PDB file of C-alpha atoms and ligand atoms in Angstrom:
ATOM      1  CA  UNK A 168      -2.449  69.745 -61.276  1.00 96.00           C
ATOM      2  CA  UNK A 169      -4.784  67.278 -59.648  1.00 96.00           C
ATOM      3  CA  UNK A 170      -5.569  69.246 -56.476  1.00 98.00           C
ATOM      4  CA  UNK A 171      -4.923  72.755 -55.188  1.00 98.00           C
ATOM      5  CA  UNK A 172      -3.897  72.275 -51.577  1.00 98.00           C
ATOM      6  CA  UNK A 173      -1.233  74.911 -50.873  1.00 98.00           C
ATOM      7  CA  UNK A 174       0.946  77.409 -52.722  1.00 98.00           C
ATOM      8  CA  UNK A 175       4.153  75.423 -52.159  1.00 98.00           C
ATOM      9  CA  UNK A 176       2.920  72.719 -54.579  1.00 98.00           C
ATOM     10  CA  UNK A 177       3.136  75.272 -57.438  1.00 98.00           C
ATOM     11  CA  UNK A 178       6.120  76.277 -59.551  1.00 98.00           C
ATOM     12  CA  UNK A 179       6.690  79.784 -60.889  1.00 98.00           C
ATOM     13  CA  UNK A 180       5.555  78.560 -64.339  1.00 98.00           C
ATOM     14  CA  UNK A 181       2.389  77.055 -62.832  1.00 98.00           C
ATOM     15  CA  UNK A 182       1.523  80.443 -61.315  1.00 98.00           C
ATOM     16  CA  UNK A 183       2.250  82.217 -64.619  1.00 98.00           C
ATOM     17  CA  UNK A 184      -0.084  79.757 -66.377  1.00 98.00           C
ATOM     18  CA  UNK A 185      -2.871  80.412 -63.835  1.00 98.00           C
ATOM     19  CA  UNK A 186      -2.442  84.199 -64.157  1.00 98.00           C
ATOM     20  CA  UNK A 187      -2.527  84.026 -67.961  1.00 98.00           C
ATOM     21  CA  UNK A 188      -5.543  81.717 -67.944  1.00 98.00           C
ATOM     22  CA  UNK A 189      -7.412  84.020 -65.525  1.00 98.00           C
ATOM     23  CA  UNK A 190      -6.632  86.977 -67.813  1.00 98.00           C
ATOM     24  CA  UNK A 191      -7.950  84.984 -70.772  1.00 98.00           C
ATOM     25  CA  UNK A 192     -11.234  84.428 -68.936  1.00 98.00           C
ATOM     26  CA  UNK A 193     -11.408  88.091 -67.922  1.00 98.00           C
ATOM     27  CA  UNK A 194     -10.844  89.350 -71.460  1.00 98.00           C
ATOM     28  CA  UNK A 195     -13.168  86.933 -73.247  1.00 97.00           C
ATOM     29  CA  UNK A 196     -16.811  86.041 -72.954  1.00 93.00           C
ATOM     30  CA  UNK A 197     -18.719  82.879 -72.287  1.00 90.00           C
ATOM     31  CA  UNK A 198     -18.748  81.623 -75.898  1.00 92.00           C
ATOM     32  CA  UNK A 199     -14.921  81.407 -75.742  1.00 95.00           C
ATOM     33  CA  UNK A 200     -14.842  79.501 -72.450  1.00 97.00           C
ATOM     34  CA  UNK A 201     -14.172  75.746 -72.416  1.00 97.00           C
ATOM     35  CA  UNK A 202     -17.197  73.833 -71.168  1.00 97.00           C
ATOM     36  CA  UNK A 203     -17.287  70.870 -68.801  1.00 98.00           C
ATOM     37  CA  UNK A 204     -20.995  69.932 -68.865  1.00 97.00           C
ATOM     38  CA  UNK A 205     -20.444  66.422 -67.498  1.00 97.00           C
ATOM     39  CA  UNK A 206     -18.558  67.663 -64.429  1.00 98.00           C
ATOM     40  CA  UNK A 207     -20.065  68.510 -61.048  1.00 98.00           C
ATOM     41  CA  UNK A 208     -18.367  70.554 -58.331  1.00 98.00           C
ATOM     42  CA  UNK A 209     -19.416  70.332 -54.672  1.00 98.00           C
ATOM     43  CA  UNK A 210     -18.888  73.203 -52.256  1.00 98.00           C
ATOM     44  CA  UNK A 211     -18.119  71.798 -48.793  1.00 98.00           C
ATOM     45  CA  UNK A 212     -17.850  74.789 -46.455  1.00 98.00           C
ATOM     46  CA  UNK A 213     -17.397  74.070 -42.742  1.00 96.00           C
ATOM     47  CA  UNK A 214     -16.806  77.788 -42.080  1.00 95.00           C
ATOM     48  CA  UNK A 215     -18.849  80.745 -43.304  1.00 95.00           C
ATOM     49  CA  UNK A 216     -17.996  82.375 -46.630  1.00 96.00           C
ATOM     50  CA  UNK A 217     -19.439  84.839 -49.087  1.00 97.00           C
ATOM     51  CA  UNK A 218     -16.685  85.559 -51.628  1.00 98.00           C
ATOM     52  CA  UNK A 219     -14.930  82.206 -51.930  1.00 98.00           C
ATOM     53  CA  UNK A 220     -17.980  79.947 -52.016  1.00 98.00           C
ATOM     54  CA  UNK A 221     -19.994  82.059 -54.427  1.00 98.00           C
ATOM     55  CA  UNK A 222     -17.062  82.842 -56.732  1.00 98.00           C
ATOM     56  CA  UNK A 223     -16.231  79.126 -57.034  1.00 98.00           C
ATOM     57  CA  UNK A 224     -19.906  78.531 -57.854  1.00 98.00           C
ATOM     58  CA  UNK A 225     -19.914  81.330 -60.463  1.00 98.00           C
ATOM     59  CA  UNK A 226     -16.615  80.058 -61.901  1.00 98.00           C
ATOM     60  CA  UNK A 227     -17.909  76.495 -62.220  1.00 98.00           C
ATOM     61  CA  UNK A 228     -21.143  77.667 -63.886  1.00 98.00           C
ATOM     62  CA  UNK A 229     -19.217  79.835 -66.382  1.00 98.00           C
ATOM     63  CA  UNK A 230     -17.385  76.617 -67.326  1.00 98.00           C
ATOM     64  CA  UNK A 231     -20.653  74.756 -67.854  1.00 98.00           C
ATOM     65  CA  UNK A 232     -20.292  72.637 -64.707  1.00 98.00           C
ATOM     66  CA  UNK A 233     -23.048  71.597 -62.330  1.00 98.00           C
ATOM     67  CA  UNK A 234     -22.719  72.815 -58.750  1.00 98.00           C
ATOM     68  CA  UNK A 235     -23.890  71.295 -55.477  1.00 98.00           C
ATOM     69  CA  UNK A 236     -23.744  73.427 -52.342  1.00 98.00           C
ATOM     70  CA  UNK A 237     -23.702  70.949 -49.470  1.00 96.00           C
ATOM     71  CA  UNK A 238     -25.607  72.183 -46.422  1.00 92.00           C
ATOM     72  CA  UNK A 239     -23.181  70.826 -43.821  1.00 91.00           C
ATOM     73  CA  UNK A 240     -25.467  71.508 -40.859  1.00 89.00           C
ATOM     74  CA  UNK A 241     -28.267  69.473 -42.458  1.00 89.00           C
ATOM     75  CA  UNK A 242     -25.980  66.762 -43.847  1.00 90.00           C
ATOM     76  CA  UNK A 243     -25.476  63.339 -42.286  1.00 89.00           C
ATOM     77  CA  UNK A 244     -22.299  64.622 -40.626  1.00 87.00           C
ATOM     78  CA  UNK A 245     -24.726  65.853 -37.954  1.00 87.00           C
ATOM     79  CA  UNK A 246     -25.350  62.112 -37.314  1.00 89.00           C
ATOM     80  CA  UNK A 247     -21.640  61.383 -36.942  1.00 89.00           C
ATOM     81  CA  UNK A 248     -20.573  60.696 -40.544  1.00 90.00           C
ATOM     82  CA  UNK A 249     -16.926  61.554 -41.237  1.00 94.00           C
ATOM     83  CA  UNK A 250     -15.833  64.150 -43.813  1.00 96.00           C
ATOM     84  CA  UNK A 251     -14.047  61.438 -45.822  1.00 96.00           C
ATOM     85  CA  UNK A 252     -17.282  59.396 -45.967  1.00 96.00           C
ATOM     86  CA  UNK A 253     -19.247  62.477 -47.062  1.00 96.00           C
ATOM     87  CA  UNK A 254     -16.801  62.980 -49.938  1.00 97.00           C
ATOM     88  CA  UNK A 255     -16.831  59.260 -50.864  1.00 97.00           C
ATOM     89  CA  UNK A 256     -20.632  59.302 -50.844  1.00 97.00           C
ATOM     90  CA  UNK A 257     -20.774  62.303 -53.175  1.00 97.00           C
ATOM     91  CA  UNK A 258     -18.013  60.807 -55.366  1.00 98.00           C
ATOM     92  CA  UNK A 259     -20.150  57.671 -55.769  1.00 97.00           C
ATOM     93  CA  UNK A 260     -22.891  59.918 -57.166  1.00 98.00           C
ATOM     94  CA  UNK A 261     -20.456  61.202 -59.810  1.00 97.00           C
ATOM     95  CA  UNK A 262     -19.103  64.372 -58.173  1.00 98.00           C
ATOM     96  CA  UNK A 263     -15.373  64.609 -58.766  1.00 98.00           C
ATOM     97  CA  UNK A 264     -14.401  68.163 -57.745  1.00 98.00           C
ATOM     98  CA  UNK A 265     -14.642  69.284 -54.117  1.00 98.00           C
ATOM     99  CA  UNK A 266     -14.022  72.819 -52.872  1.00 98.00           C
ATOM    100  CA  UNK A 267     -13.304  72.456 -49.180  1.00 98.00           C
ATOM    101  CA  UNK A 268     -13.151  75.090 -46.475  1.00 98.00           C
ATOM    102  CA  UNK A 269     -12.400  73.668 -43.043  1.00 97.00           C
ATOM    103  CA  UNK A 270     -11.491  75.060 -39.641  1.00 96.00           C
ATOM    104  CA  UNK A 271      -8.714  72.480 -39.156  1.00 96.00           C
ATOM    105  CA  UNK A 272      -5.198  73.407 -40.334  1.00 97.00           C
ATOM    106  CA  UNK A 273      -4.005  70.982 -43.014  1.00 97.00           C
ATOM    107  CA  UNK A 274      -7.362  69.209 -43.397  1.00 97.00           C
ATOM    108  CA  UNK A 275      -7.539  69.212 -47.248  1.00 97.00           C
ATOM    109  CA  UNK A 276      -4.009  67.801 -47.579  1.00 97.00           C
ATOM    110  CA  UNK A 277      -4.563  65.233 -44.844  1.00 96.00           C
ATOM    111  CA  UNK A 278      -7.688  63.724 -46.413  1.00 96.00           C
ATOM    112  CA  UNK A 279      -6.344  63.452 -49.959  1.00 96.00           C
ATOM    113  CA  UNK A 280      -4.338  60.300 -49.219  1.00 91.00           C
ATOM    114  CA  UNK A 281      -7.474  58.558 -47.893  1.00 90.00           C
ATOM    115  CA  UNK A 282      -9.520  59.302 -51.006  1.00 95.00           C
ATOM    116  CA  UNK A 283      -9.710  57.692 -54.490  1.00 94.00           C
ATOM    117  CA  UNK A 284      -7.329  59.032 -57.133  1.00 93.00           C
ATOM    118  CA  UNK A 285     -10.104  60.175 -59.485  1.00 94.00           C
ATOM    119  CA  UNK A 286     -11.248  63.158 -57.450  1.00 97.00           C
ATOM    120  CA  UNK A 287      -9.968  66.700 -56.986  1.00 98.00           C
ATOM    121  CA  UNK A 288      -9.715  68.667 -53.749  1.00 98.00           C
ATOM    122  CA  UNK A 289      -9.389  72.468 -53.820  1.00 98.00           C
ATOM    123  CA  UNK A 290      -8.443  74.147 -50.559  1.00 98.00           C
ATOM    124  CA  UNK A 291     -10.786  77.107 -49.965  1.00 98.00           C
ATOM    125  CA  UNK A 292      -9.111  77.984 -46.657  1.00 98.00           C
ATOM    126  CA  UNK A 293      -7.992  75.628 -43.876  1.00 98.00           C
ATOM    127  CA  UNK A 294      -7.886  77.115 -40.376  1.00 95.00           C
ATOM    128  CA  UNK A 295      -4.965  79.508 -39.998  1.00 94.00           C
ATOM    129  CA  UNK A 296      -2.868  77.539 -42.502  1.00 97.00           C
ATOM    130  CA  UNK A 297      -3.481  78.510 -46.173  1.00 98.00           C
ATOM    131  CA  UNK A 298      -5.941  80.094 -48.599  1.00 98.00           C
ATOM    132  CA  UNK A 299      -4.203  79.490 -51.933  1.00 98.00           C
ATOM    133  CA  UNK A 300      -6.911  80.704 -54.327  1.00 98.00           C
ATOM    134  CA  UNK A 301      -7.088  84.000 -52.395  1.00 98.00           C
ATOM    135  CA  UNK A 302      -3.332  84.586 -52.753  1.00 98.00           C
ATOM    136  CA  UNK A 303      -3.533  83.804 -56.475  1.00 98.00           C
ATOM    137  CA  UNK A 304      -6.402  86.233 -57.078  1.00 98.00           C
ATOM    138  CA  UNK A 305      -4.558  88.859 -55.038  1.00 98.00           C
ATOM    139  CA  UNK A 306      -1.467  88.394 -57.193  1.00 98.00           C
ATOM    140  CA  UNK A 307      -3.620  88.685 -60.333  1.00 98.00           C
ATOM    141  CA  UNK A 308      -5.003  91.994 -59.042  1.00 98.00           C
ATOM    142  CA  UNK A 309      -1.561  93.341 -58.120  1.00 98.00           C
ATOM    143  CA  UNK A 310       0.047  92.399 -61.437  1.00 98.00           C
ATOM    144  CA  UNK A 311      -2.719  94.109 -63.424  1.00 98.00           C
ATOM    145  CA  UNK A 312      -1.646  97.447 -61.960  1.00 97.00           C
ATOM    146  CA  UNK A 313       1.945  96.827 -60.899  1.00 98.00           C
ATOM    147  CA  UNK A 314       3.482  94.018 -62.969  1.00 97.00           C
ATOM    148  CA  UNK A 315       7.143  94.415 -61.920  1.00 97.00           C
ATOM    149  CA  UNK A 316       7.151  92.177 -58.874  1.00 97.00           C
ATOM    150  CA  UNK A 317      10.917  92.486 -58.414  1.00 96.00           C
ATOM    151  CA  UNK A 318      10.487  96.223 -57.776  1.00 96.00           C
ATOM    152  CA  UNK A 319       7.475  96.078 -55.464  1.00 97.00           C
ATOM    153  CA  UNK A 320       7.027  96.836 -51.810  1.00 98.00           C
ATOM    154  CA  UNK A 321       3.983  94.986 -50.472  1.00 98.00           C
ATOM    155  CA  UNK A 322       2.811  95.603 -46.906  1.00 98.00           C
ATOM    156  CA  UNK A 323       0.462  93.231 -45.076  1.00 98.00           C
ATOM    157  CA  UNK A 324      -0.986  94.618 -41.862  1.00 98.00           C
ATOM    158  CA  UNK A 325      -3.139  93.021 -39.191  1.00 96.00           C
ATOM    159  CA  UNK A 326      -3.735  89.746 -37.422  1.00 93.00           C
ATOM    160  CA  UNK A 327      -0.817  87.803 -38.914  1.00 96.00           C
ATOM    161  CA  UNK A 328      -0.936  85.138 -36.222  1.00 92.00           C
ATOM    162  CA  UNK A 329      -4.232  83.710 -37.504  1.00 92.00           C
ATOM    163  CA  UNK A 330      -4.127  84.702 -41.163  1.00 95.00           C
ATOM    164  CA  UNK A 331      -4.148  81.932 -43.765  1.00 97.00           C
ATOM    165  CA  UNK A 332      -4.251  84.717 -46.387  1.00 97.00           C
ATOM    166  CA  UNK A 333      -0.932  86.124 -45.118  1.00 98.00           C
ATOM    167  CA  UNK A 334       0.643  82.643 -45.102  1.00 98.00           C
ATOM    168  CA  UNK A 335      -0.322  81.867 -48.703  1.00 98.00           C
ATOM    169  CA  UNK A 336       0.732  85.343 -49.818  1.00 98.00           C
ATOM    170  CA  UNK A 337       4.167  84.931 -48.207  1.00 98.00           C
ATOM    171  CA  UNK A 338       4.697  81.630 -50.080  1.00 98.00           C
ATOM    172  CA  UNK A 339       3.554  83.230 -53.335  1.00 98.00           C
ATOM    173  CA  UNK A 340       5.698  86.378 -52.940  1.00 98.00           C
ATOM    174  CA  UNK A 341       8.745  84.190 -52.261  1.00 98.00           C
ATOM    175  CA  UNK A 342       8.029  82.036 -55.320  1.00 98.00           C
ATOM    176  CA  UNK A 343       7.397  84.980 -57.663  1.00 98.00           C
ATOM    177  CA  UNK A 344      10.314  87.140 -56.462  1.00 97.00           C
ATOM    178  CA  UNK A 345       8.533  90.068 -54.806  1.00 98.00           C
ATOM    179  CA  UNK A 346      11.442  92.207 -53.693  1.00 94.00           C
ATOM    180  CA  UNK A 347      10.091  93.621 -50.427  1.00 97.00           C
ATOM    181  CA  UNK A 348       7.304  92.040 -48.378  1.00 98.00           C
ATOM    182  CA  UNK A 349       6.744  93.721 -45.019  1.00 98.00           C
ATOM    183  CA  UNK A 350       4.464  92.156 -42.414  1.00 98.00           C
ATOM    184  CA  UNK A 351       3.108  94.548 -39.791  1.00 98.00           C
ATOM    185  CA  UNK A 352       1.365  93.654 -36.549  1.00 96.00           C
ATOM    186  CA  UNK A 353       1.541  94.227 -32.826  1.00 95.00           C
ATOM    187  CA  UNK A 354       4.156  91.765 -31.519  1.00 94.00           C
ATOM    188  CA  UNK A 355       1.388  89.750 -29.860  1.00 90.00           C
ATOM    189  CA  UNK A 356       0.118  88.909 -33.358  1.00 92.00           C
ATOM    190  CA  UNK A 357       3.414  88.102 -35.010  1.00 95.00           C
ATOM    191  CA  UNK A 358       3.202  84.788 -36.905  1.00 95.00           C
ATOM    192  CA  UNK A 359       4.723  81.727 -35.205  1.00 93.00           C
ATOM    193  CA  UNK A 360       6.817  81.129 -38.338  1.00 95.00           C
ATOM    194  CA  UNK A 361       7.958  83.773 -40.808  1.00 97.00           C
ATOM    195  CA  UNK A 362       7.748  82.228 -44.288  1.00 98.00           C
ATOM    196  CA  UNK A 363       9.037  85.194 -46.316  1.00 98.00           C
ATOM    197  CA  UNK A 364       9.618  88.928 -45.882  1.00 98.00           C
ATOM    198  CA  UNK A 365      10.319  90.896 -42.735  1.00 98.00           C
ATOM    199  CA  UNK A 366       8.351  91.729 -39.625  1.00 98.00           C
ATOM    200  CA  UNK A 367       7.833  95.076 -37.958  1.00 98.00           C
ATOM    201  CA  UNK A 368       5.463  96.534 -35.401  1.00 97.00           C
ATOM    202  CA  UNK A 369       5.809 100.035 -36.921  1.00 98.00           C
ATOM    203  CA  UNK A 370       3.103 100.899 -39.462  1.00 98.00           C
ATOM    204  CA  UNK A 371       4.764 104.206 -40.433  1.00 98.00           C
ATOM    205  CA  UNK A 372       8.081 102.493 -41.176  1.00 97.00           C
ATOM    206  CA  UNK A 373       6.348  99.768 -43.172  1.00 98.00           C
ATOM    207  CA  UNK A 374       4.145 102.085 -45.241  1.00 98.00           C
ATOM    208  CA  UNK A 375       7.001 104.364 -46.305  1.00 98.00           C
ATOM    209  CA  UNK A 376       7.258 103.945 -50.124  1.00 97.00           C
ATOM    210  CA  UNK A 377       4.739 101.086 -50.164  1.00 98.00           C
ATOM    211  CA  UNK A 378       3.220 100.084 -53.517  1.00 98.00           C
ATOM    212  CA  UNK A 379       0.523  97.829 -52.069  1.00 98.00           C
ATOM    213  CA  UNK A 380      -1.048  97.624 -48.634  1.00 98.00           C
ATOM    214  CA  UNK A 381      -3.132  94.591 -47.758  1.00 98.00           C
ATOM    215  CA  UNK A 382      -5.189  94.980 -44.590  1.00 97.00           C
ATOM    216  CA  UNK A 383      -6.379  91.930 -42.679  1.00 96.00           C
ATOM    217  CA  UNK A 384      -9.449  91.386 -40.538  1.00 91.00           C
ATOM    218  CA  UNK A 385      -8.974  90.664 -36.837  1.00 88.00           C
ATOM    219  CA  UNK A 386      -9.975  86.987 -36.687  1.00 76.00           C
ATOM    220  CA  UNK A 387     -11.935  87.113 -33.441  1.00 74.00           C
ATOM    221  CA  UNK A 388     -13.141  83.534 -33.958  1.00 75.00           C
ATOM    222  CA  UNK A 389      -9.536  82.248 -33.772  1.00 73.00           C
ATOM    223  CA  UNK A 390      -8.214  84.406 -30.918  1.00 70.00           C
ATOM    224  CA  UNK A 391      -7.152  82.400 -27.850  1.00 73.00           C
ATOM    225  CA  UNK A 392      -6.960  83.750 -24.310  1.00 67.00           C
ATOM    226  CA  UNK A 393      -4.048  86.172 -24.059  1.00 73.00           C
ATOM    227  CA  UNK A 394      -4.324  87.120 -27.738  1.00 70.00           C
ATOM    228  CA  UNK A 395      -7.135  89.696 -27.460  1.00 72.00           C
ATOM    229  CA  UNK A 396      -6.135  93.333 -27.938  1.00 79.00           C
ATOM    230  CA  UNK A 397      -7.986  96.512 -27.099  1.00 85.00           C
ATOM    231  CA  UNK A 398      -9.637  97.493 -30.413  1.00 88.00           C
ATOM    232  CA  UNK A 399      -9.235 101.250 -29.857  1.00 90.00           C
ATOM    233  CA  UNK A 400      -5.539 100.775 -29.121  1.00 90.00           C
ATOM    234  CA  UNK A 401      -5.189  98.586 -32.239  1.00 91.00           C
ATOM    235  CA  UNK A 402      -6.923 101.213 -34.373  1.00 93.00           C
ATOM    236  CA  UNK A 403      -4.660 103.995 -33.138  1.00 94.00           C
ATOM    237  CA  UNK A 404      -1.560 101.993 -34.068  1.00 95.00           C
ATOM    238  CA  UNK A 405      -2.542  99.936 -37.138  1.00 97.00           C
ATOM    239  CA  UNK A 406      -5.736 101.124 -38.855  1.00 96.00           C
ATOM    240  CA  UNK A 407      -5.483 102.141 -42.497  1.00 98.00           C
ATOM    241  CA  UNK A 408      -6.981 105.634 -42.611  1.00 98.00           C
ATOM    242  CA  UNK A 409      -6.585 108.720 -44.821  1.00 98.00           C
ATOM    243  CA  UNK A 410      -3.801 109.800 -42.464  1.00 97.00           C
ATOM    244  CA  UNK A 411      -1.812 106.546 -42.468  1.00 98.00           C
ATOM    245  CA  UNK A 412      -2.271 105.787 -46.171  1.00 98.00           C
ATOM    246  CA  UNK A 413      -0.562 109.124 -46.945  1.00 98.00           C
ATOM    247  CA  UNK A 414       2.697 107.540 -45.708  1.00 98.00           C
ATOM    248  CA  UNK A 415       2.666 105.189 -48.734  1.00 98.00           C
ATOM    249  CA  UNK A 416       3.290 106.001 -52.413  1.00 98.00           C
ATOM    250  CA  UNK A 417       0.605 108.248 -53.953  1.00 98.00           C
ATOM    251  CA  UNK A 418      -0.518 105.404 -56.250  1.00 98.00           C
ATOM    252  CA  UNK A 419      -0.573 102.770 -53.491  1.00 98.00           C
ATOM    253  CA  UNK A 420      -3.087  99.947 -54.014  1.00 98.00           C
ATOM    254  CA  UNK A 421      -5.299  99.334 -50.980  1.00 98.00           C
ATOM    255  CA  UNK A 422      -6.373  95.710 -50.756  1.00 98.00           C
ATOM    256  CA  UNK A 423      -8.320  93.536 -48.336  1.00 98.00           C
ATOM    257  CA  UNK A 424      -9.258  89.865 -48.791  1.00 98.00           C
ATOM    258  CA  UNK A 425     -12.593  90.537 -47.059  1.00 96.00           C
ATOM    259  CA  UNK A 426     -14.756  90.483 -45.146  1.00 95.00           C
ATOM    260  CA  UNK A 427     -13.909  94.064 -44.124  1.00 95.00           C
ATOM    261  CA  UNK A 428     -14.718  95.296 -40.632  1.00 92.00           C
ATOM    262  CA  UNK A 429     -15.177  98.952 -41.580  1.00 96.00           C
ATOM    263  CA  UNK A 430     -13.915 101.406 -39.003  1.00 94.00           C
ATOM    264  CA  UNK A 431     -11.667  98.835 -37.338  1.00 93.00           C
ATOM    265  CA  UNK A 432      -8.758  97.747 -39.578  1.00 94.00           C
ATOM    266  CA  UNK A 433      -9.814  99.994 -42.494  1.00 97.00           C
ATOM    267  CA  UNK A 434     -11.780 103.235 -42.731  1.00 97.00           C
ATOM    268  CA  UNK A 435     -14.704 103.444 -45.153  1.00 98.00           C
ATOM    269  CA  UNK A 436     -13.359 106.475 -47.012  1.00 98.00           C
ATOM    270  CA  UNK A 437     -10.205 104.494 -47.871  1.00 98.00           C
ATOM    271  CA  UNK A 438     -12.061 101.213 -48.599  1.00 98.00           C
ATOM    272  CA  UNK A 439     -14.371 103.075 -51.002  1.00 98.00           C
ATOM    273  CA  UNK A 440     -11.732 105.529 -52.248  1.00 98.00           C
ATOM    274  CA  UNK A 441      -9.834 105.754 -55.542  1.00 98.00           C
ATOM    275  CA  UNK A 442      -6.881 103.685 -54.337  1.00 98.00           C
ATOM    276  CA  UNK A 443      -9.019 100.736 -53.260  1.00 98.00           C
ATOM    277  CA  UNK A 444      -8.793  97.493 -55.273  1.00 98.00           C
ATOM    278  CA  UNK A 445     -11.094  95.541 -52.966  1.00 98.00           C
ATOM    279  CA  UNK A 446     -13.953  95.018 -55.410  1.00 98.00           C
ATOM    280  CA  UNK A 447     -11.480  94.276 -58.209  1.00 98.00           C
ATOM    281  CA  UNK A 448     -10.093  91.488 -55.996  1.00 98.00           C
ATOM    282  CA  UNK A 449     -13.621  90.088 -55.678  1.00 98.00           C
ATOM    283  CA  UNK A 450     -14.174  90.301 -59.448  1.00 98.00           C
ATOM    284  CA  UNK A 451     -10.806  88.663 -60.161  1.00 98.00           C
ATOM    285  CA  UNK A 452     -11.711  85.887 -57.734  1.00 98.00           C
ATOM    286  CA  UNK A 453     -14.184  84.482 -60.257  1.00 98.00           C
ATOM    287  CA  UNK A 454     -11.596  84.515 -63.088  1.00 98.00           C
ATOM    288  CA  UNK A 455      -8.817  82.993 -60.969  1.00 98.00           C
ATOM    289  CA  UNK A 456     -11.152  80.252 -59.750  1.00 98.00           C
ATOM    290  CA  UNK A 457     -12.147  79.571 -63.370  1.00 98.00           C
ATOM    291  CA  UNK A 458      -8.421  79.255 -64.142  1.00 98.00           C
ATOM    292  CA  UNK A 459      -7.954  76.801 -61.253  1.00 98.00           C
ATOM    293  CA  UNK A 460     -10.937  74.628 -62.238  1.00 98.00           C
ATOM    294  CA  UNK A 461     -10.029  74.701 -65.945  1.00 98.00           C
ATOM    295  CA  UNK A 462      -6.395  73.803 -65.236  1.00 98.00           C
ATOM    296  CA  UNK A 463      -7.411  70.855 -63.072  1.00 98.00           C
ATOM    297  CA  UNK A 464     -10.123  69.525 -65.399  1.00 97.00           C
ATOM    298  CA  UNK A 465      -8.157  69.998 -68.630  1.00 96.00           C
ATOM    299  CA  UNK A 466      -5.090  68.350 -67.027  1.00 92.00           C
ATOM    300  CA  UNK A 467      -3.012  71.243 -68.435  1.00 89.00           C
ATOM    301  CA  UNK A 468      -0.447  71.154 -65.624  1.00 88.00           C
TER     302      UNK A 468
HETATM  303  N1   CP B 784     -11.614  86.258 -48.522  1.00 60.49           N
HETATM  304  C1   CP B 784     -12.472  85.292 -48.148  1.00 60.49           C
HETATM  305  O1   CP B 784     -12.079  84.132 -47.965  1.00 60.49           O
HETATM  306  O2   CP B 784     -13.761  85.713 -47.975  1.00 60.49           O
HETATM  307  P1   CP B 784     -14.969  84.772 -47.601  1.00 60.49           P
HETATM  308  O3   CP B 784     -14.746  84.295 -46.174  1.00 60.49           O
HETATM  309  O4   CP B 784     -16.205  85.625 -47.731  1.00 60.49           O
HETATM  310  O5   CP B 784     -14.959  83.598 -48.548  1.00 60.49           O
END
C-alpha cells in the first residue's frame, strides 16, 4: 500500500491486516512498536480538524517519526503557490508522507499522478467524497464489541448528502459483508448515489433491532441553497435521544465520528451514557492511524 486514498483500493484481506495491526498497537506498548526515525510526516489540512490531525500526529510520534504541521494560511499558498508545488517543495526537504485534508472531492487521488513515485498521500477527508481512516477506525471499534459483521444491523443517521464518513463506511460495509446497513435521513439529504445498504426516512423503522447507530453532524459548511432544514423539525424526527435509542437493541453501540453538536443530532445524556463508544472511536483513531502509517512505511501490503 503506497497511498491511502479511498476504501475501494483495499481488499478484504488488506482491511483484516489493518484491523489486526491496530489491535497489536492497542495491546502493546511503545517498546514493541516499530520505529521509523528517519521518516517525516507532514499534516496538510485545508479544513479544520481536531481528531484526525492530532491522532495522525500522535500515531506518527508513537512510531518514532518526525511531524510537521503545515500552517496553510501562513504558507506560500497564500501567495498563489499550488498544492502540488507545496508537496514537491516539502518532498525536496525529505518529507515523504503527507496527510491531506482538502475541501475538494477527489483531490488526494487527483494529485497523486502529478507527484513523484517516492511519496505517500493519505486522504484525511476530501470534501463530501471519502474519509477512509475514519471508516477503518469505526470498523475497529465496532468489531471490538460486535465481531460478527454478517449478523449486524448498522444504522447511519443524519446528513448523508454531504457525509464523506457515510460514503467510506458504505464501501467498507460492502467489502466486509455487513449484513444490514440502513441509512436514515430526511429525503432532502438522501445521498446522490447509494453505494451500499438501504435508505429510509423513518428513524423508528431503522432503529428497530439495531446493533450500532452512527449519528452524523449536520454539515452546515457544505449545505447549498435549498438544502437547509429547520433544526427543530430535524431534531423531532431524527435526533438520537433516550427515547429514540430505546427503539434499538438494549446493547446498541452509539457512535459519532465527531465533532458532535450536542443537543442537535445527539443528546448529551446519550453521548455520555453507557452505550456510547464515541471516546473509544477517538482512542482507536490513534491505533488505526499507526496501522496505516506502519503498513505504508513497512511496505507490508
Ligand atoms: N471525525 C473527524 O474527521 O473529526 P475532525 O474533523 O475533528 O478531524
